[in-house]
Tab-separated table of C-alpha atoms in Angstrom:
chain	number	residue	atom	x	y	z
A	152	UNK	CA	8.942	-14.790	-39.044
A	153	UNK	CA	11.505	-17.187	-40.072
A	154	UNK	CA	13.459	-18.144	-43.312
A	155	UNK	CA	10.630	-20.178	-44.824
A	156	UNK	CA	8.051	-17.585	-43.905
A	157	UNK	CA	10.057	-14.815	-45.811
A	158	UNK	CA	9.833	-17.292	-48.896
A	159	UNK	CA	13.690	-17.841	-48.773
A	160	UNK	CA	15.392	-21.113	-48.107
A	161	UNK	CA	18.564	-20.493	-46.097
A	162	UNK	CA	21.070	-22.773	-44.516
A	163	UNK	CA	22.275	-22.655	-40.946
A	164	UNK	CA	25.150	-20.346	-41.710
A	165	UNK	CA	22.889	-17.913	-43.668
A	166	UNK	CA	20.328	-18.038	-40.809
A	167	UNK	CA	23.066	-17.012	-38.320
A	168	UNK	CA	23.938	-14.019	-40.825
A	169	UNK	CA	20.340	-12.964	-40.803
A	170	UNK	CA	20.102	-13.228	-36.946
A	171	UNK	CA	23.221	-11.112	-36.601
A	172	UNK	CA	21.911	-8.565	-39.200
A	173	UNK	CA	18.651	-8.012	-37.476
A	174	UNK	CA	20.188	-7.856	-34.137
A	175	UNK	CA	22.569	-5.140	-35.338
A	176	UNK	CA	19.987	-3.188	-37.187
A	177	UNK	CA	17.112	-2.974	-34.568
A	178	UNK	CA	17.822	-1.998	-30.910
A	179	UNK	CA	15.833	-3.638	-28.225
A	180	UNK	CA	13.810	-0.573	-27.466
A	181	UNK	CA	12.528	-0.539	-30.935
A	182	UNK	CA	11.749	-4.274	-31.109
A	183	UNK	CA	9.833	-3.591	-27.708
A	184	UNK	CA	7.745	-0.941	-29.328
A	185	UNK	CA	6.911	-3.133	-32.396
A	186	UNK	CA	6.068	-6.152	-30.222
A	187	UNK	CA	4.135	-4.458	-27.434
A	188	UNK	CA	0.626	-4.974	-28.774
A	189	UNK	CA	1.013	-8.606	-30.121
A	190	UNK	CA	-0.919	-11.460	-28.418
A	191	UNK	CA	0.820	-13.955	-26.105
A	192	UNK	CA	0.635	-16.660	-28.722
A	193	UNK	CA	2.465	-14.461	-31.391
A	194	UNK	CA	5.019	-13.290	-28.950
A	195	UNK	CA	5.805	-16.993	-28.283
A	196	UNK	CA	6.232	-17.486	-32.086
A	197	UNK	CA	8.427	-14.344	-32.443
A	198	UNK	CA	10.639	-15.618	-29.543
A	199	UNK	CA	11.824	-18.369	-31.839
A	200	UNK	CA	13.241	-15.975	-34.565
A	201	UNK	CA	16.516	-14.960	-32.815
A	202	UNK	CA	18.257	-14.878	-29.517
A	203	UNK	CA	17.704	-11.096	-29.448
A	204	UNK	CA	14.014	-11.356	-30.360
A	205	UNK	CA	13.396	-14.147	-27.710
A	206	UNK	CA	14.780	-11.801	-24.975
A	207	UNK	CA	12.547	-8.939	-26.079
A	208	UNK	CA	9.524	-11.274	-26.514
A	209	UNK	CA	9.943	-12.929	-22.952
A	210	UNK	CA	10.476	-9.585	-21.431
A	211	UNK	CA	7.045	-8.417	-22.786
A	212	UNK	CA	5.307	-11.902	-21.993
A	213	UNK	CA	6.285	-11.442	-18.409
A	214	UNK	CA	5.047	-7.772	-18.189
A	215	UNK	CA	1.411	-8.893	-17.489
A	216	UNK	CA	1.082	-12.057	-15.315
A	217	UNK	CA	-2.172	-13.597	-14.050
A	218	UNK	CA	-2.033	-16.724	-11.887
A	219	UNK	CA	-5.162	-18.392	-10.311
A	220	UNK	CA	-4.615	-21.439	-8.073
A	221	UNK	CA	-7.053	-23.573	-5.992
A	222	UNK	CA	-5.474	-24.714	-2.683
A	223	UNK	CA	-6.774	-27.786	-0.942
A	224	UNK	CA	-5.854	-30.016	1.862
A	225	UNK	CA	-4.092	-32.449	-0.592
A	226	UNK	CA	-2.478	-29.533	-2.444
A	227	UNK	CA	-1.955	-26.718	-0.157
A	228	UNK	CA	1.046	-25.213	-1.945
A	229	UNK	CA	0.792	-22.795	-4.861
A	230	UNK	CA	3.170	-24.400	-7.138
A	231	UNK	CA	2.544	-22.106	-10.254
A	232	UNK	CA	3.194	-19.007	-8.301
A	233	UNK	CA	6.367	-20.338	-6.938
A	234	UNK	CA	7.608	-21.614	-10.409
A	235	UNK	CA	6.861	-18.106	-11.794
A	236	UNK	CA	8.669	-16.349	-8.727
A	237	UNK	CA	11.689	-18.588	-9.314
A	238	UNK	CA	11.744	-17.887	-13.104
A	239	UNK	CA	11.841	-14.002	-12.330
A	240	UNK	CA	14.590	-14.535	-9.803
A	241	UNK	CA	16.744	-16.553	-12.067
A	242	UNK	CA	16.179	-14.139	-14.938
A	243	UNK	CA	16.341	-10.665	-13.306
A	244	UNK	CA	15.838	-8.743	-16.475
A	245	UNK	CA	12.327	-10.070	-16.592
A	246	UNK	CA	11.395	-8.135	-13.270
A	247	UNK	CA	12.305	-4.802	-14.847
A	248	UNK	CA	9.382	-5.124	-17.382
A	249	UNK	CA	6.624	-6.016	-14.849
A	250	UNK	CA	3.689	-4.134	-14.972
A	251	UNK	CA	1.013	-6.258	-13.347
A	252	UNK	CA	1.377	-9.203	-11.347
A	253	UNK	CA	-2.006	-10.800	-10.207
A	254	UNK	CA	-2.014	-13.733	-7.922
A	255	UNK	CA	-5.397	-15.398	-6.931
A	256	UNK	CA	-5.383	-18.272	-4.442
A	257	UNK	CA	-8.764	-19.747	-3.887
A	258	UNK	CA	-9.796	-22.421	-1.114
A	259	UNK	CA	-11.337	-25.600	-2.006
A	260	UNK	CA	-15.076	-25.972	-0.881
A	261	UNK	CA	-14.767	-22.824	1.080
A	262	UNK	CA	-11.851	-24.284	3.440
A	263	UNK	CA	-9.376	-21.773	4.923
A	264	UNK	CA	-5.685	-22.397	4.453
A	265	UNK	CA	-3.052	-20.139	5.828
A	266	UNK	CA	0.137	-21.061	3.783
A	267	UNK	CA	3.514	-20.407	5.322
A	268	UNK	CA	6.092	-20.019	2.370
A	269	UNK	CA	6.834	-16.346	2.707
A	270	UNK	CA	10.513	-17.066	2.151
A	271	UNK	CA	10.072	-18.496	-1.387
A	272	UNK	CA	7.733	-15.707	-2.576
A	273	UNK	CA	10.000	-13.222	-1.022
A	274	UNK	CA	12.727	-14.360	-3.469
A	275	UNK	CA	10.791	-13.796	-6.564
A	276	UNK	CA	8.726	-10.501	-5.927
A	277	UNK	CA	11.424	-7.693	-6.540
A	278	UNK	CA	9.062	-5.138	-8.213
A	279	UNK	CA	5.337	-6.046	-8.477
A	280	UNK	CA	2.989	-3.295	-9.311
A	281	UNK	CA	-0.208	-5.128	-8.417
A	282	UNK	CA	-0.554	-7.875	-5.896
A	283	UNK	CA	-4.146	-8.843	-5.144
A	284	UNK	CA	-5.013	-12.423	-3.364
A	285	UNK	CA	-7.898	-14.123	-2.005
A	286	UNK	CA	-6.320	-15.764	0.895
A	287	UNK	CA	-4.138	-14.663	3.750
A	288	UNK	CA	-0.627	-13.805	2.640
A	289	UNK	CA	2.342	-13.831	5.040
A	290	UNK	CA	4.635	-11.001	3.926
A	291	UNK	CA	8.279	-11.379	4.368
A	292	UNK	CA	10.078	-9.183	7.042
A	293	UNK	CA	12.578	-7.596	4.658
A	294	UNK	CA	10.934	-4.568	2.974
A	295	UNK	CA	13.443	-3.793	0.228
A	296	UNK	CA	11.622	-5.844	-2.373
A	297	UNK	CA	8.248	-3.754	-2.089
A	298	UNK	CA	9.848	-0.390	-2.812
A	299	UNK	CA	8.815	-0.272	-6.367
A	300	UNK	CA	5.250	-1.337	-5.862
A	301	UNK	CA	2.781	1.069	-7.517
A	302	UNK	CA	-0.563	-0.614	-7.552
A	303	UNK	CA	-1.799	-2.762	-4.471
A	304	UNK	CA	-5.016	-4.651	-4.219
A	305	UNK	CA	-5.684	-7.085	-1.552
A	306	UNK	CA	-9.226	-8.750	-1.606
A	307	UNK	CA	-10.641	-11.602	0.321
A	308	UNK	CA	-7.939	-11.400	2.801
A	309	UNK	CA	-10.035	-12.743	5.781
A	310	UNK	CA	-8.544	-12.789	9.103
A	311	UNK	CA	-5.610	-10.758	8.132
A	312	UNK	CA	-4.072	-9.506	11.471
A	313	UNK	CA	-3.883	-5.979	11.904
A	314	UNK	CA	-0.154	-5.872	12.638
A	315	UNK	CA	0.876	-7.731	9.434
A	316	UNK	CA	-1.212	-5.423	7.083
A	317	UNK	CA	-0.014	-2.198	8.797
A	318	UNK	CA	3.581	-3.243	8.648
A	319	UNK	CA	3.050	-4.141	4.664
A	320	UNK	CA	1.437	-0.853	4.040
A	321	UNK	CA	4.276	1.042	5.974
A	322	UNK	CA	6.909	-0.082	3.497
A	323	UNK	CA	5.358	1.031	0.294
A	324	UNK	CA	6.958	4.260	-0.466
A	325	UNK	CA	6.041	4.270	-4.226
A	326	UNK	CA	2.444	2.831	-4.029
A	327	UNK	CA	0.060	5.238	-5.871
A	328	UNK	CA	-3.153	3.088	-5.802
A	329	UNK	CA	-4.287	1.047	-2.868
A	330	UNK	CA	-7.525	-1.040	-2.904
A	331	UNK	CA	-8.891	-2.822	0.284
A	332	UNK	CA	-12.471	-3.779	-0.613
A	333	UNK	CA	-13.318	-5.995	2.265
A	334	UNK	CA	-11.239	-4.680	5.008
A	335	UNK	CA	-12.924	-2.963	7.766
A	336	UNK	CA	-10.918	-2.986	10.954
A	337	UNK	CA	-9.246	-0.023	12.441
A	338	UNK	CA	-5.776	0.727	11.047
A	339	UNK	CA	-3.035	3.036	12.082
A	340	UNK	CA	-0.182	3.813	9.627
A	341	UNK	CA	3.059	5.671	10.123
A	342	UNK	CA	2.885	9.396	9.324
A	343	UNK	CA	5.358	8.874	6.605
A	344	UNK	CA	3.682	5.701	5.177
A	345	UNK	CA	2.098	5.700	1.714
A	346	UNK	CA	3.670	9.248	0.755
A	347	UNK	CA	2.790	8.748	-2.979
A	348	UNK	CA	-0.644	7.523	-2.484
A	349	UNK	CA	-3.064	9.242	-5.160
A	350	UNK	CA	-6.220	6.822	-5.162
A	351	UNK	CA	-8.021	4.629	-2.560
A	352	UNK	CA	-10.750	2.234	-2.677
A	353	UNK	CA	-12.186	0.617	0.497
A	354	UNK	CA	-14.552	1.064	3.480
A	355	UNK	CA	-15.168	4.479	4.768
A	356	UNK	CA	-13.530	3.602	8.142
A	357	UNK	CA	-10.459	2.580	6.624
A	358	UNK	CA	-10.476	5.657	4.099
A	359	UNK	CA	-10.781	7.873	7.182
A	360	UNK	CA	-7.627	6.354	8.622
A	361	UNK	CA	-5.566	6.334	5.429
A	362	UNK	CA	-6.460	9.697	3.614
A	363	UNK	CA	-5.201	12.278	6.295
A	364	UNK	CA	-2.062	13.841	5.320
A	365	UNK	CA	-1.689	12.025	2.007
A	366	UNK	CA	-2.135	13.309	-1.527
A	367	UNK	CA	-5.230	11.125	-2.441
A	368	UNK	CA	-7.166	12.671	-5.329
A	369	UNK	CA	-9.533	9.926	-6.115
A	370	UNK	CA	-11.630	7.973	-3.613
A	371	UNK	CA	-13.982	4.954	-3.961
A	372	UNK	CA	-16.140	4.211	-0.883
A	373	UNK	CA	-17.394	0.509	-0.535
A	374	UNK	CA	-19.826	-0.944	1.733
A	375	UNK	CA	-21.540	1.143	4.375
A	376	UNK	CA	-24.572	3.033	3.536
A	377	UNK	CA	-23.984	5.160	6.579
A	378	UNK	CA	-20.728	7.206	7.353
A	379	UNK	CA	-20.121	9.075	10.311
A	380	UNK	CA	-19.490	12.879	10.441
A	381	UNK	CA	-16.047	12.165	12.187
A	382	UNK	CA	-15.075	9.816	9.370
A	383	UNK	CA	-16.055	12.348	6.650
A	384	UNK	CA	-14.225	15.059	8.299
A	385	UNK	CA	-11.076	12.960	8.507
A	386	UNK	CA	-11.462	11.969	4.820
A	387	UNK	CA	-11.166	15.726	4.038
A	388	UNK	CA	-7.739	16.097	5.678
A	389	UNK	CA	-5.882	15.019	2.510
A	390	UNK	CA	-2.661	17.020	1.623
A	391	UNK	CA	-4.208	18.190	-1.601
A	392	UNK	CA	-7.927	18.648	-2.465
A	393	UNK	CA	-9.866	15.353	-3.242
A	394	UNK	CA	-10.943	15.702	-6.798
A	395	UNK	CA	-12.868	12.425	-7.650
A	396	UNK	CA	-15.362	10.736	-5.475
A	397	UNK	CA	-17.140	7.231	-6.432
A	398	UNK	CA	-20.059	6.083	-4.208
A	399	UNK	CA	-21.354	3.598	-6.812
A	400	UNK	CA	-20.739	0.713	-4.614
A	401	UNK	CA	-22.954	1.738	-1.883
A	402	UNK	CA	-26.454	3.150	-1.494
A	403	UNK	CA	-26.490	6.885	-0.972
A	404	UNK	CA	-29.334	8.600	0.774
A	405	UNK	CA	-30.164	12.408	0.598
A	406	UNK	CA	-28.947	12.674	4.261
A	407	UNK	CA	-25.548	11.061	3.336
A	408	UNK	CA	-25.320	13.255	0.269
A	409	UNK	CA	-25.934	16.392	2.342
A	410	UNK	CA	-23.187	15.177	4.857
A	411	UNK	CA	-20.799	14.692	1.953
A	412	UNK	CA	-21.538	18.116	0.735
A	413	UNK	CA	-20.482	19.665	3.990
A	414	UNK	CA	-17.154	17.777	4.229
A	415	UNK	CA	-15.986	16.873	0.763
A	416	UNK	CA	-17.082	19.764	-1.256
A	417	UNK	CA	-13.809	20.027	-3.266
A	418	UNK	CA	-14.484	17.092	-5.640
A	419	UNK	CA	-14.780	17.773	-9.293
A	420	UNK	CA	-16.542	14.533	-10.349
A	421	UNK	CA	-19.124	12.606	-8.372
A	422	UNK	CA	-20.453	9.133	-9.205
A	423	UNK	CA	-23.462	8.208	-7.022
A	424	UNK	CA	-25.897	5.275	-6.688
A	425	UNK	CA	-28.803	6.783	-5.101
A	426	UNK	CA	-31.123	4.838	-2.758
A	427	UNK	CA	-34.322	6.010	-4.505
A	428	UNK	CA	-34.971	3.203	-6.822
A	429	UNK	CA	-38.577	2.597	-6.143
A	430	UNK	CA	-39.304	6.272	-5.375
A	431	UNK	CA	-37.887	7.261	-8.902
A	432	UNK	CA	-39.802	4.436	-10.465
A	433	UNK	CA	-43.257	5.643	-9.377
A	434	UNK	CA	-42.632	9.414	-9.062
A	435	UNK	CA	-40.155	10.060	-11.901
A	436	UNK	CA	-36.932	11.802	-12.120
A	437	UNK	CA	-38.455	15.049	-11.626
A	438	UNK	CA	-37.991	14.289	-7.958
A	439	UNK	CA	-34.298	14.788	-8.356
A	440	UNK	CA	-34.794	18.548	-8.618
A	441	UNK	CA	-34.574	18.474	-4.870
A	442	UNK	CA	-30.749	17.793	-5.065
A	443	UNK	CA	-30.140	21.270	-6.403
A	444	UNK	CA	-29.527	22.760	-2.932
A	445	UNK	CA	-27.087	19.912	-2.120
A	446	UNK	CA	-25.182	20.272	-5.294
A	447	UNK	CA	-24.732	23.955	-4.680
A	448	UNK	CA	-22.303	23.175	-1.925
A	449	UNK	CA	-19.825	21.436	-4.407
A	450	UNK	CA	-18.218	24.471	-5.719
A	451	UNK	CA	-15.950	22.576	-8.246
A	452	UNK	CA	-18.157	19.873	-9.386
A	453	UNK	CA	-18.001	19.505	-13.268
A	454	UNK	CA	-19.374	15.842	-13.516
A	455	UNK	CA	-22.307	14.207	-11.897
A	456	UNK	CA	-22.867	10.655	-12.661
A	457	UNK	CA	-26.044	8.965	-11.471
A	458	UNK	CA	-25.745	5.984	-13.976
A	459	UNK	CA	-25.283	3.582	-11.080
A	460	UNK	CA	-28.755	4.332	-9.846
A	461	UNK	CA	-30.955	1.507	-10.848
A	462	UNK	CA	-34.548	2.238	-12.025
A	463	UNK	CA	-36.875	-0.299	-13.390
A	464	UNK	CA	-37.546	1.785	-16.399
A	465	UNK	CA	-33.846	2.306	-17.261
A	466	UNK	CA	-33.536	2.725	-20.985
A	467	UNK	CA	-36.448	4.969	-21.178
A	468	UNK	CA	-35.682	8.662	-20.606
A	469	UNK	CA	-37.792	11.768	-20.358
A	470	UNK	CA	-35.474	14.210	-22.246
A	471	UNK	CA	-37.426	17.240	-21.248
A	472	UNK	CA	-37.161	16.426	-17.581
A	473	UNK	CA	-33.551	15.460	-17.858
A	474	UNK	CA	-32.868	18.765	-19.658
A	475	UNK	CA	-34.790	20.642	-17.064
A	476	UNK	CA	-32.714	19.145	-14.395
A	477	UNK	CA	-29.493	19.908	-16.006
A	478	UNK	CA	-30.402	23.579	-16.112
A	479	UNK	CA	-31.653	23.607	-12.581
A	480	UNK	CA	-28.527	21.895	-11.206
A	481	UNK	CA	-26.227	24.245	-13.165
A	482	UNK	CA	-28.080	27.206	-11.669
A	483	UNK	CA	-27.113	25.832	-8.201
A	484	UNK	CA	-23.749	24.639	-9.260
A	485	UNK	CA	-22.412	26.811	-12.012
A	486	UNK	CA	-19.359	24.540	-12.633
A	487	UNK	CA	-21.324	21.650	-13.581
A	488	UNK	CA	-20.547	20.645	-17.286
A	489	UNK	CA	-21.559	16.811	-17.595
A	490	UNK	CA	-24.484	14.751	-16.229
A	491	UNK	CA	-25.269	11.099	-16.549
A	492	UNK	CA	-28.850	10.136	-15.569
A	493	UNK	CA	-30.020	6.738	-14.368
A	494	UNK	CA	-31.458	6.220	-17.828
A	495	UNK	CA	-27.721	6.030	-18.972
A	496	UNK	CA	-28.405	9.284	-21.032
A	497	UNK	CA	-25.337	11.646	-20.900
A	498	UNK	CA	-25.857	15.329	-21.186
A	499	UNK	CA	-23.016	17.789	-21.759
A	500	UNK	CA	-22.886	21.583	-21.656
A	501	UNK	CA	-21.693	23.303	-24.706
A	502	UNK	CA	-19.621	26.418	-23.801
A	503	UNK	CA	-19.913	27.843	-27.306
A	504	UNK	CA	-23.635	27.364	-27.753
A	505	UNK	CA	-24.456	28.137	-24.130
A	506	UNK	CA	-26.716	24.995	-23.967
A	507	UNK	CA	-27.028	21.429	-22.737
A	508	UNK	CA	-27.054	18.739	-25.366
A	509	UNK	CA	-27.669	14.897	-25.314
A	510	UNK	CA	-24.372	13.191	-26.208
A	511	UNK	CA	-23.947	9.758	-27.812
A	512	UNK	CA	-21.119	7.479	-26.842
A	513	UNK	CA	-19.008	8.578	-29.884
A	514	UNK	CA	-19.285	12.405	-28.757
A	515	UNK	CA	-21.863	13.334	-31.492
A	516	UNK	CA	-25.160	14.956	-30.578
A	517	UNK	CA	-28.617	13.200	-30.921
A	518	UNK	CA	-32.037	14.578	-31.286
A	519	UNK	CA	-33.823	13.976	-27.841
A	520	UNK	CA	-36.514	11.357	-27.694
A	521	UNK	CA	-39.312	11.965	-25.338
A	522	UNK	CA	-40.827	9.257	-23.129
A	523	UNK	CA	-42.966	9.391	-20.109
A	524	UNK	CA	-40.972	9.011	-16.885
A	525	UNK	CA	-43.732	6.967	-15.550
A	526	UNK	CA	-44.034	4.471	-18.412
A	527	UNK	CA	-43.536	0.709	-17.469
A	528	UNK	CA	-41.512	-1.668	-19.634
A	529	UNK	CA	-44.055	-3.800	-21.714
A	530	UNK	CA	-47.104	-1.388	-21.158
């Protein structure tokens, strides 16, 4: 919004007066609240209105940063990342507004490069809430710059040496969310490391090493279809009860579900990808009635989400069978209040009416439509 956009022709002196009036009338906090939902292109235009507006707009523009670079033998250095870090270092007020800093380095033609430029990145990363990368990253020895990290995601880290990753995780006192999707090696952290961790996503082996003694409430397990009883028992040693368990990134057999019910029975929400795709296709979802005795071990379970389970007839649902399953499972697990089936149909228990109803995405009820659970698409 400039002088011409307002429909008024102003000279330079009058523009300065307008600049001063707006700066005096609106504090930075108010401007930030007004500008927060503007697109980057609009923020760039807003930055040209006045010095004060430029400062607020730039602060917001640097609150969410995504950098993706391809490294090659001819260009092995991530110059865009360096320039961004240098800008943040030169303008320290920008660092205070950072909410997400996503760095992605890709190797050209599958080649592997291990860049040694930790000093430059060290200068520009004072408070990054998220720092995922697709190539090995050499973390600086000084730990003070990572004390405010809240969300850490490291993927595609390849041959990341154990000592480097362990040291990095040991210096994250404020980290609340940790994601290590493709790291599977043993890890041993200091007892006082990650004291604020509330959620973890990664392999069962790493989860078993990280969860004990930490206040993790949400767990996403990735990869292995088999988890040892020892690993499961260690996952149960969190300092507060585990509440949310997501197994949508692995195939869960009835045996694994049984073992989970014996060790992680405090969960309130359970998201599962069952390894019964072809069985359900031919036998129908009535087969899932056998889960009742397993669900009965989850004393606090309120939500059961089976939507990740792929069935060839997904989209067709037998409402009578789904309703029967909801009732059967609730008899075994009285705390159950919400169920999502492989058909993507969601059912919710209405306390006032004491009945299960099928719920649309918007929260309204719908009249159940009946289909045969054995019906094939196109038949």
